[in-house]
CSV table of C-alpha atoms and ligand atoms in Angstrom, one decimal:
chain,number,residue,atom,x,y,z
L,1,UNK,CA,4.2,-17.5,18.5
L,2,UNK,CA,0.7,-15.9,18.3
L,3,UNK,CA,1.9,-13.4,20.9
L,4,UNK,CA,5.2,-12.9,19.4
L,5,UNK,CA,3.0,-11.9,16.0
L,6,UNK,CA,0.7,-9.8,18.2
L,7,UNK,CA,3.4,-7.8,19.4
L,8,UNK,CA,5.2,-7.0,15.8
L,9,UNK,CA,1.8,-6.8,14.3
L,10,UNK,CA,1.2,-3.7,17.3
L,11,UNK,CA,4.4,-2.6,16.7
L,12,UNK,CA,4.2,-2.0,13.1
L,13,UNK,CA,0.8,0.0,13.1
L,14,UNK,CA,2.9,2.5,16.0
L,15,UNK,CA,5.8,2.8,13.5
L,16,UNK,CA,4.6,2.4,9.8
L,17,UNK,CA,5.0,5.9,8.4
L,18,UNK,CA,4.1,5.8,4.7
L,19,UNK,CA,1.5,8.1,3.4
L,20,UNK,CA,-2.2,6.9,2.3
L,21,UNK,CA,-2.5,5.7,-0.9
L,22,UNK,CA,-6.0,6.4,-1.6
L,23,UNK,CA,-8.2,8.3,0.5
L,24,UNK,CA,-11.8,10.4,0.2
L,25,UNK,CA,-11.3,13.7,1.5
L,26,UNK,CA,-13.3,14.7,4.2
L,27,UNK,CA,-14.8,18.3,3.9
L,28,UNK,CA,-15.1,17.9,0.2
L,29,UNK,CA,-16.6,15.2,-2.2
L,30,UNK,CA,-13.2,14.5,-3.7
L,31,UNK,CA,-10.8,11.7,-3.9
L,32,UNK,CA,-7.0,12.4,-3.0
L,33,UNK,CA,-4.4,9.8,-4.3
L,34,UNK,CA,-0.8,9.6,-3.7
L,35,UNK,CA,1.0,9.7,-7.5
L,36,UNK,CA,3.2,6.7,-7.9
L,37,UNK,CA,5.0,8.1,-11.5
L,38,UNK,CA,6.6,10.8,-8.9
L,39,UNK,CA,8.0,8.3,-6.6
L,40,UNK,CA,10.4,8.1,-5.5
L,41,UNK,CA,11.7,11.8,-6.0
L,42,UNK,CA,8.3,13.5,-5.0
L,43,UNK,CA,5.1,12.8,-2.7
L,44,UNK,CA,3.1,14.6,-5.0
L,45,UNK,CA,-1.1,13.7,-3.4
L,46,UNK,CA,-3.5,14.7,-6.7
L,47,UNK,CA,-7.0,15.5,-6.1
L,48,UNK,CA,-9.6,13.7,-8.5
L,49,UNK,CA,-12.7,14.8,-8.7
L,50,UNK,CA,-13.8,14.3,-11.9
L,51,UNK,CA,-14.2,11.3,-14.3
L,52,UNK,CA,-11.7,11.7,-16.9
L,53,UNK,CA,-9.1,12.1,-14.0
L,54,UNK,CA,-9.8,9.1,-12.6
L,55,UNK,CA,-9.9,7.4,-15.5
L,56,UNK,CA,-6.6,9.0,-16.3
L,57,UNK,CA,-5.0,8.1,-12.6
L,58,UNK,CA,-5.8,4.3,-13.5
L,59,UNK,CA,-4.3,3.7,-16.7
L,60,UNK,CA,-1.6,5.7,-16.4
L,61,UNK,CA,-0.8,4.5,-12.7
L,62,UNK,CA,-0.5,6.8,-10.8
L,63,UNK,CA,-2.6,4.9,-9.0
L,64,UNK,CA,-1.4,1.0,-9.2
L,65,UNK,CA,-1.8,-2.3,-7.6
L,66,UNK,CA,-4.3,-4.4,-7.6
L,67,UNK,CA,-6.5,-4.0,-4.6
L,68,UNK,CA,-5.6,-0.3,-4.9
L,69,UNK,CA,-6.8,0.2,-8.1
L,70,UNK,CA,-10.4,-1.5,-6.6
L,71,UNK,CA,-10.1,0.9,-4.0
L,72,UNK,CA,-9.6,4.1,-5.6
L,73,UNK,CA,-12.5,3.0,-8.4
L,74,UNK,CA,-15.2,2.6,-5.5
L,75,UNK,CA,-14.1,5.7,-4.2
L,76,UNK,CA,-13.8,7.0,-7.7
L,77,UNK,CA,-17.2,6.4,-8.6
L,78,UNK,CA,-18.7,7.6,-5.3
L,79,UNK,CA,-17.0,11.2,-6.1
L,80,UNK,CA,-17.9,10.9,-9.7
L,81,UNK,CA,-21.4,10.1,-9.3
L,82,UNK,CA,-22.6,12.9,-6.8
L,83,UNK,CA,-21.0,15.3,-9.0
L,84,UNK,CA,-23.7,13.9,-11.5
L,85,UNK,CA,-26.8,14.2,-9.1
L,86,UNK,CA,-27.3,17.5,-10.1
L,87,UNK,CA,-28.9,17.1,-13.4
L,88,UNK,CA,-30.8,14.1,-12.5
L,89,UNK,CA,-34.0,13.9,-12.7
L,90,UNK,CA,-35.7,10.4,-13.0
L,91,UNK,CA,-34.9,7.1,-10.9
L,92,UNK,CA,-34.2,5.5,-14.5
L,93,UNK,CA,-31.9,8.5,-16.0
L,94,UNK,CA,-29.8,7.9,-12.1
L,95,UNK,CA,-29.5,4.0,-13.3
L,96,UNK,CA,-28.3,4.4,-16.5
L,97,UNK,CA,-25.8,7.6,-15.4
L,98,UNK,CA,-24.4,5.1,-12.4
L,99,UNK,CA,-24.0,1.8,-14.7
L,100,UNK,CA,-22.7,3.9,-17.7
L,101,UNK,CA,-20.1,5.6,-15.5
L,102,UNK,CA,-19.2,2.2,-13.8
L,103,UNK,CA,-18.7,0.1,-16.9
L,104,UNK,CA,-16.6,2.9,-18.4
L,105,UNK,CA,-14.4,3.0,-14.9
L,106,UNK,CA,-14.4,-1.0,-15.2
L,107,UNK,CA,-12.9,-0.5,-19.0
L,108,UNK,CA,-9.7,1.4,-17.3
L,109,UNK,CA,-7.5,-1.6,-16.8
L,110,UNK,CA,-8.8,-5.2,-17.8
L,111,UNK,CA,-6.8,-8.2,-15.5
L,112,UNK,CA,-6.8,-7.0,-12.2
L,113,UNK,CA,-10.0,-8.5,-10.7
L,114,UNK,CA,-9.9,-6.0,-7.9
L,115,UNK,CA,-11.1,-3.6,-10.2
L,116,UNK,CA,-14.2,-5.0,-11.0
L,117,UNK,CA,-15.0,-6.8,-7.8
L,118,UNK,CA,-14.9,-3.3,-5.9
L,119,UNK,CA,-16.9,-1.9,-8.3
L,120,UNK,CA,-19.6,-5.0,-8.6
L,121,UNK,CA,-20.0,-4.2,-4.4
L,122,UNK,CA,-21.3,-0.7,-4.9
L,123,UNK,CA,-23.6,-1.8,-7.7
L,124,UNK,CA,-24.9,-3.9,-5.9
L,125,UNK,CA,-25.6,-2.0,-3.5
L,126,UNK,CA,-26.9,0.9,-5.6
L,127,UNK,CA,-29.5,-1.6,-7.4
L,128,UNK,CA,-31.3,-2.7,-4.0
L,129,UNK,CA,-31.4,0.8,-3.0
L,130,UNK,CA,-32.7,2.2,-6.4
L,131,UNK,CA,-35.4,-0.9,-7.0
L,132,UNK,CA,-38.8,-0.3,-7.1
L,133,UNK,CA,-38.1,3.8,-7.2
L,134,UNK,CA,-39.7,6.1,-9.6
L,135,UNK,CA,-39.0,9.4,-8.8
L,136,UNK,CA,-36.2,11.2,-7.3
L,137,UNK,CA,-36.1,14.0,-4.8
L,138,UNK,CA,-33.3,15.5,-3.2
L,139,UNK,CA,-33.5,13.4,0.0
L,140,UNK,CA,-32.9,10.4,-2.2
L,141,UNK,CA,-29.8,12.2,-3.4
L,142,UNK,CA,-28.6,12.6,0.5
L,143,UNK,CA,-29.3,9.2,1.2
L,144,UNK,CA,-27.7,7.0,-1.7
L,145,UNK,CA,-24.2,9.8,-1.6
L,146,UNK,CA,-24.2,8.7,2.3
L,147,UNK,CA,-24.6,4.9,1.4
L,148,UNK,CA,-22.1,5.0,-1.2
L,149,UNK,CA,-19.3,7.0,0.6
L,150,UNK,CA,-19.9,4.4,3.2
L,151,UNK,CA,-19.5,1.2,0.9
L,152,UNK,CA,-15.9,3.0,-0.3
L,153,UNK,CA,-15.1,3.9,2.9
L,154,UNK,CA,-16.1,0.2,4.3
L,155,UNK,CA,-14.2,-1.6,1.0
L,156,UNK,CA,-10.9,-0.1,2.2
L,157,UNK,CA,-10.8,-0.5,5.6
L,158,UNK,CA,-11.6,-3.9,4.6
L,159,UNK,CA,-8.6,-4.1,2.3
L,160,UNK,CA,-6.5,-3.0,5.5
L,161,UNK,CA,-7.2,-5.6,7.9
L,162,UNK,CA,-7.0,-8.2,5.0
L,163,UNK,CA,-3.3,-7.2,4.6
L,164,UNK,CA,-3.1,-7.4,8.5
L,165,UNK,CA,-4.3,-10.7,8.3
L,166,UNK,CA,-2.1,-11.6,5.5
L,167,UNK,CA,0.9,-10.5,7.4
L,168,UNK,CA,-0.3,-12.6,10.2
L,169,UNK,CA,0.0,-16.0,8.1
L,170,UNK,CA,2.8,-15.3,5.5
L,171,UNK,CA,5.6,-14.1,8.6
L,172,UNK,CA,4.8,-18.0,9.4
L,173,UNK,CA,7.0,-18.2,6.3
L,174,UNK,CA,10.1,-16.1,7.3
L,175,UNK,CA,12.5,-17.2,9.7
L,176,UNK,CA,15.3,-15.2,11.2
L,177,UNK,CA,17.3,-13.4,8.0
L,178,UNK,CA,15.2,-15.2,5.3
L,179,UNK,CA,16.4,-14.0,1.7
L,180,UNK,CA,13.2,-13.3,-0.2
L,181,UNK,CA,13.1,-12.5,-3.5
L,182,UNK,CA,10.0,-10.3,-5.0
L,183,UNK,CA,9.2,-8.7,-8.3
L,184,UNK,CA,7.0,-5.7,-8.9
L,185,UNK,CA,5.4,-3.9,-5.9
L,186,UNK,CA,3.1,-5.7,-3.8
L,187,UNK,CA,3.5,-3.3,-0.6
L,188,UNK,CA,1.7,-0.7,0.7
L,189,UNK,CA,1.5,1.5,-2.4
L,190,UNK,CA,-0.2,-1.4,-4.6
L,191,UNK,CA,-2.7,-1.9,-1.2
L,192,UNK,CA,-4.4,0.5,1.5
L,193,UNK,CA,-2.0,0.0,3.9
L,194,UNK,CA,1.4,-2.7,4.3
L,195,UNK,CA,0.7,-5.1,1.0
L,196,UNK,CA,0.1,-8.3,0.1
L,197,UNK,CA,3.6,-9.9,-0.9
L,198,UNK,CA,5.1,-7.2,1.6
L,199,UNK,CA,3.0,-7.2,4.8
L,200,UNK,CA,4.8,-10.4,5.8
L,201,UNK,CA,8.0,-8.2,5.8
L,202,UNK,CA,7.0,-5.8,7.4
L,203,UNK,CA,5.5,-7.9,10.5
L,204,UNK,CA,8.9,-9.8,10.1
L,205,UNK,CA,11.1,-6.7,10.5
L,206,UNK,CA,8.8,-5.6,13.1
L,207,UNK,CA,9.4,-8.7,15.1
L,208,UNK,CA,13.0,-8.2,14.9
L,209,UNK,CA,13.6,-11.2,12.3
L,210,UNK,CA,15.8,-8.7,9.5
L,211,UNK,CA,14.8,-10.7,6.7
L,212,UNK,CA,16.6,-9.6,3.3
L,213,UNK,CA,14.8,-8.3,0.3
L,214,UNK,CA,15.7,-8.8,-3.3
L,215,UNK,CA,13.9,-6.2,-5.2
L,216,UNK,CA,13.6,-7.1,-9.0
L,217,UNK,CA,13.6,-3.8,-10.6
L,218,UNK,CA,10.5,-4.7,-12.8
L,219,UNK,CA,10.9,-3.3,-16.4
L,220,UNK,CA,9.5,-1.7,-18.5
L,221,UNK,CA,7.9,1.0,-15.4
L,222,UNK,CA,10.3,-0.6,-12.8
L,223,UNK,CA,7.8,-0.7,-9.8
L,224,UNK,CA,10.5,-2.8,-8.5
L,225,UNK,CA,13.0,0.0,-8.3
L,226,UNK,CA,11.1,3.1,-7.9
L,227,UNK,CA,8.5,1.7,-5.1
L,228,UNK,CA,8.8,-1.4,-4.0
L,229,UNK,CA,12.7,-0.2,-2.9
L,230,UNK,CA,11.3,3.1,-1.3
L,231,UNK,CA,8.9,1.7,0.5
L,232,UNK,CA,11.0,-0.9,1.6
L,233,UNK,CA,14.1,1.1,2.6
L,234,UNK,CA,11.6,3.8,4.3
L,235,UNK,CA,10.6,1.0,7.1
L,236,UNK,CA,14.2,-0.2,7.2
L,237,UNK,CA,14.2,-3.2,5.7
L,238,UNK,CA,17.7,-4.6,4.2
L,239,UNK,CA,16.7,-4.0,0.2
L,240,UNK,CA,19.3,-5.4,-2.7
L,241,UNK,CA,18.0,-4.1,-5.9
L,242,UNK,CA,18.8,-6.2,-9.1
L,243,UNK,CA,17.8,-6.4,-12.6
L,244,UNK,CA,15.0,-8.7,-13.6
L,245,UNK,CA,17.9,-10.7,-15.7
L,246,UNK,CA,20.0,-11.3,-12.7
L,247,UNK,CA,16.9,-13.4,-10.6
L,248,UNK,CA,19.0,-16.8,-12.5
L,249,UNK,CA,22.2,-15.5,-11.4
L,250,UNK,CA,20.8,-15.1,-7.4
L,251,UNK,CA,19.1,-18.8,-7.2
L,252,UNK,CA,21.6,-20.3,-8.6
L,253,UNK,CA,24.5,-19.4,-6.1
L,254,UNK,CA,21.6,-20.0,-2.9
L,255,UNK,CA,21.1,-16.7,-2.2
L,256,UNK,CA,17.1,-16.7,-2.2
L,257,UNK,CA,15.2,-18.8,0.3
L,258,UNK,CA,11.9,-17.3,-0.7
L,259,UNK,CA,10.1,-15.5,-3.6
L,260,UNK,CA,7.0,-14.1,-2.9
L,261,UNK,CA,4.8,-12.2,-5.3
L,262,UNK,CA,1.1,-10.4,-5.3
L,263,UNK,CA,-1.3,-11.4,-8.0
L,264,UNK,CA,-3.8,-9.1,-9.9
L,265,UNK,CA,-6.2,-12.5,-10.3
L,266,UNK,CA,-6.3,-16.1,-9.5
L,267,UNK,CA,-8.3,-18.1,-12.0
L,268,UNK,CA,-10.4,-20.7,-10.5
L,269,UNK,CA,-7.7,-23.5,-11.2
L,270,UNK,CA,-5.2,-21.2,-9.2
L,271,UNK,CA,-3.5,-20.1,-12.3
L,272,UNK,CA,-2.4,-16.7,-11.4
L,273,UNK,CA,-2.3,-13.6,-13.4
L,274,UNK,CA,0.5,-11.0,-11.8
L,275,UNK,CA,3.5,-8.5,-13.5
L,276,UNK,CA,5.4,-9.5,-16.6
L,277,UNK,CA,8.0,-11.8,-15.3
L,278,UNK,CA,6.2,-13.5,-12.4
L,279,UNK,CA,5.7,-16.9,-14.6
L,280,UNK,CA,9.8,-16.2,-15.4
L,281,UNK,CA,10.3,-16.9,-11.7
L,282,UNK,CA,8.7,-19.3,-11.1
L,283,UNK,CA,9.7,-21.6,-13.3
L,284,UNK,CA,13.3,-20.7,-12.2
L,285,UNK,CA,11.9,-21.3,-8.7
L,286,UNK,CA,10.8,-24.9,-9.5
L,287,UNK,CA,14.1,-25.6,-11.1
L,288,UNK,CA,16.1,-24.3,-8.1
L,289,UNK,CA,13.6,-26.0,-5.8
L,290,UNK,CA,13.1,-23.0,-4.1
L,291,UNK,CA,9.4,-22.5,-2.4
L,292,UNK,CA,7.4,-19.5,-4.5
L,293,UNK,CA,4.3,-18.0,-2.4
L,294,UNK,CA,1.6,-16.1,-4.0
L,295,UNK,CA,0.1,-13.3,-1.6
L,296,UNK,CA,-3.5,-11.7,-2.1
L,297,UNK,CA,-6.9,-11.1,-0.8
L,298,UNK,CA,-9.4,-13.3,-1.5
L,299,UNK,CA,-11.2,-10.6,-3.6
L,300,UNK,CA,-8.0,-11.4,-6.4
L,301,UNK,CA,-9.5,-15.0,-6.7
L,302,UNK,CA,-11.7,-15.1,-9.4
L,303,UNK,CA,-14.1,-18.0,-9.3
L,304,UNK,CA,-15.8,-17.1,-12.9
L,305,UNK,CA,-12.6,-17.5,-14.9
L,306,UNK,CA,-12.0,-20.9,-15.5
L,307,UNK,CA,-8.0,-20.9,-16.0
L,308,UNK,CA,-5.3,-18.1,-16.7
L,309,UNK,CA,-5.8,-18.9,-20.1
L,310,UNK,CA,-9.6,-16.9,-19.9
L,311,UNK,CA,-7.5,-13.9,-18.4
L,312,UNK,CA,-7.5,-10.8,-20.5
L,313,UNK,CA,-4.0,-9.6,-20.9
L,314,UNK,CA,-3.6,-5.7,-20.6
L,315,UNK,CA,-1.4,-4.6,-23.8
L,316,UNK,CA,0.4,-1.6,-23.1
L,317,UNK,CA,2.0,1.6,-25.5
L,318,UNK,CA,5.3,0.6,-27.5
L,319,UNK,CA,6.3,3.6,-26.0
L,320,UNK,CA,6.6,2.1,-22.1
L,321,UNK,CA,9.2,-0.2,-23.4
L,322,UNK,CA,11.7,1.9,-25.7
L,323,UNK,CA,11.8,4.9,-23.6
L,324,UNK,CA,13.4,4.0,-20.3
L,325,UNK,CA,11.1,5.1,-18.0
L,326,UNK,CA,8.9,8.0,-20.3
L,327,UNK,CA,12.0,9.5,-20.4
L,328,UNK,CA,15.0,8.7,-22.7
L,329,UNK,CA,14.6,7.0,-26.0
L,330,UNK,CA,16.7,4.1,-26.2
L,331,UNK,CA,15.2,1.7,-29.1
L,332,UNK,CA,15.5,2.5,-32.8
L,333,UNK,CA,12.6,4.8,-34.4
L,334,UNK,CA,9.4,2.1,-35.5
L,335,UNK,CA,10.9,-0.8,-33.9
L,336,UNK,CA,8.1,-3.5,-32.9
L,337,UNK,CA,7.6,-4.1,-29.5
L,338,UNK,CA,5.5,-6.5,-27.5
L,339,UNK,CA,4.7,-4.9,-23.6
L,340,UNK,CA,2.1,-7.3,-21.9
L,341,UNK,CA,1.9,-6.2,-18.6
L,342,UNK,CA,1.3,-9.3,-16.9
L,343,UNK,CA,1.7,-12.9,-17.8
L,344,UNK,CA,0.2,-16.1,-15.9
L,345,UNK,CA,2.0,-18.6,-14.1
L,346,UNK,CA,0.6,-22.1,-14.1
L,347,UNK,CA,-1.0,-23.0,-10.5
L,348,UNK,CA,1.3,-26.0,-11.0
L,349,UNK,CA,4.1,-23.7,-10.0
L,350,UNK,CA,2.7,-22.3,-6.7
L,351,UNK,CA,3.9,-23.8,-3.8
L,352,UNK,CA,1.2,-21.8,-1.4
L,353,UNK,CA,-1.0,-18.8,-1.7
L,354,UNK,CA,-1.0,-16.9,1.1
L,355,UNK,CA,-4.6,-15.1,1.7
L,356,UNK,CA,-6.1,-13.4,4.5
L,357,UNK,CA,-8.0,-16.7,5.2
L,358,UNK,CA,-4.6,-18.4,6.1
L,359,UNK,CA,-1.8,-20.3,3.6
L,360,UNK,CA,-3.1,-22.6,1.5
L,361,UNK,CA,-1.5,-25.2,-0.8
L,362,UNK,CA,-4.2,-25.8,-3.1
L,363,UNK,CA,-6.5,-23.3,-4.7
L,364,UNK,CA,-9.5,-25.6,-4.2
L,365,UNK,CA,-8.2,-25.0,-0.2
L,366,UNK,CA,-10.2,-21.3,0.3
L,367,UNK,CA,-13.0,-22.0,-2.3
B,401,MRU,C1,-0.8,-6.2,-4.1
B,401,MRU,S1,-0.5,-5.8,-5.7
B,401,MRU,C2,-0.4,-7.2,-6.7
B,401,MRU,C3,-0.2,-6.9,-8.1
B,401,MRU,O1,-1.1,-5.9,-8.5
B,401,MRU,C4,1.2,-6.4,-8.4
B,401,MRU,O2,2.1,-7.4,-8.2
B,401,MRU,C5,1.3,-5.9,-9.9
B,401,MRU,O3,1.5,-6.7,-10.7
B,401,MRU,C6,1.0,-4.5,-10.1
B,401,MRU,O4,1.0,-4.1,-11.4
B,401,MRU,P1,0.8,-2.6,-11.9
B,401,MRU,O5,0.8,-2.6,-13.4
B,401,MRU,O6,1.9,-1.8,-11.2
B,401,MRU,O7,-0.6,-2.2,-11.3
């Protein structure tokens, strides 16, 4: 089995063609990010080398998912920062420009805990390399740009081989033709590389076990239908789209072995915070008896917030949910809406999360 797994696993890093997601352009101090609100029409790549962009790339996803978003804010606030270098002068002006520009990066989204954790690694490593310095000369400038672009560089490729490794123990899962049910995009695009919820797939295709994919479509911004489909469909997986209302429908009749969702955070009772709609299936999975698997790094887990009640919620505009897609007006003029974008589902309802660590049926498992 491990060899069969070593094989796919080899197999899918020769033949996975999606573009990066988020990388640091080499020649110039500049981020370049691949912008999910064109898929899946356009690969439109955006370079970001300012703040406000960043900033802008976050909320309105174009850059999306949680470990993504942690990785494109590390990188974000490496570019950000050297651009600042120039007009600093004093070791205490350069702490209070890098923790300023961090907290406000850190503001961008509020529940995935990616965000923050990616950007908590390059402060800390930013304090031990500014304490006990006064002033500042241009070698300093050199040498805390090189550690940082390292630290961004080192958080993603870390993000890769936890998704590997994820793979690894969720295809464990899968059995030849599995029907798996998923909702939002937890796949390469909401990662560095292959996904959380998704890797599995993709080592499962790649070991020539065709397991079936129902794609919820994921309203109101339906990263179900634009990207988790694309991405999907582009490595040949067999993908059924359906509505999010039609998930009922589908476990009733036994067509879904499987559901298996990412999660932006896991409280420290293994509540877990993921899109709108995730607690929705699950209790529809515990009705139906049908086994629901939680994929993520370890950096989603989130040992300082008690349960999913302590999770902050992002609220997003009215506008996301009466306009299909930023485009076409559907709802009545000053309607009221309500658009959480996530909700939690009680750890109750997890059958296993799946980390890079291995699959574990209790949170207390991988603390
Ligand atoms: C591996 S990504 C896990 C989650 O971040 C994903 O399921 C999700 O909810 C993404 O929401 P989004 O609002 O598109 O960032």
């Amino acid at each position: 089995m491990e060899n069969f797994k070593e094989i796919g696993l080899e197999k899918l890093e020769q033949t996975f063609s999606l573009p990066d997601v988020v990388s640091l352009c080499e020649e110039e101090d500049s981020l370049v990010i691949l912008d999910q609100t064109q898929l899946p029409a356009r690969e439109v790549f955006l370079k970001i080398d300012n703040e406000e962009e960043l900033i802008d790339a976050i909320v309105r996803l174009k850059v999306r998912g949680a470990p993504a978003i942690g990785v494109a804010a590390a990188a974000g606030l490496y570019v950000c920062f050297a651009r600042t270098l120039a007009n600093i002068t004093s070791a205490q002006l350069m702490q209070t420009e890098f923790q300023a520009l961090a907290n406000r990066i850190r503001a961008s989204r509020p529940t995935a805990v990616n965000l923050s954790w990616a950007l908590d690694r390059m402060t800390v490593l930013f304090k031990q390399w500014i304490a006990g310095k006064d002033k500042i000369s241009s070698t300093d400038f050199q040498e805390i740009k090189t550690l940082l672009r390292v630290e961004a560089v080192r958080i993603k490729e870390e993000d890769i081989e936890m998704c590997k490794q994820i793979a690894q123990h969720g295809v464990g899962l899968i059995a030849s033709g599995s029907r798996i049910l998923t909702h939002c995009n937890a796949g390469h695009l909401a990662v560095s590389r292959y996904g959380t919820a998704l890797a599995p797939i993709y080592l499962a295709q790649a070991c020539g076990l065709n397991p079936k994919v129902y794609a919820d479509e994921t309203r109101p911004l339906l990263q179900g239908a634009r990207l988790t489909a694309y991405e999907l469909m582009r490595f040949g997986v067999d993908t059924t789209l359906v509505c999010d209302n039609m998930a009922a429908s589908l476990m009733s009749q036994g067509m879904i072995d499987m559901i298996m969702v990412g999660c932006d955070r896991i409280a420290a009772n293994g509540d877990v915070a993921n899109k709108i709609g995730t607690c929705g299936l699950a209790v529809l999975a515990h009705y139906y008896k049908i086994p629901f698997y939680v994929l993520g790094p370890t950096s989603t887990f989130d040992p300082h917030t008690p349960t999913g009640k302590d999770i902050v919620i992002e609220q997003r505009s009215a506008s996301e949910v009466t306009d299909l897609h930023y485009i076409h007006r559907m709802a009545p003029e000053h309607v009221g809406v309500y658009n959480p974008a996530f909700d939690v589902t009680p750890a109750a309802l997890v059958t296993a999360y799946v980390t890079e660590k291995g699959v574990f049926r209790q949170i207390q498992d991988f603390q």
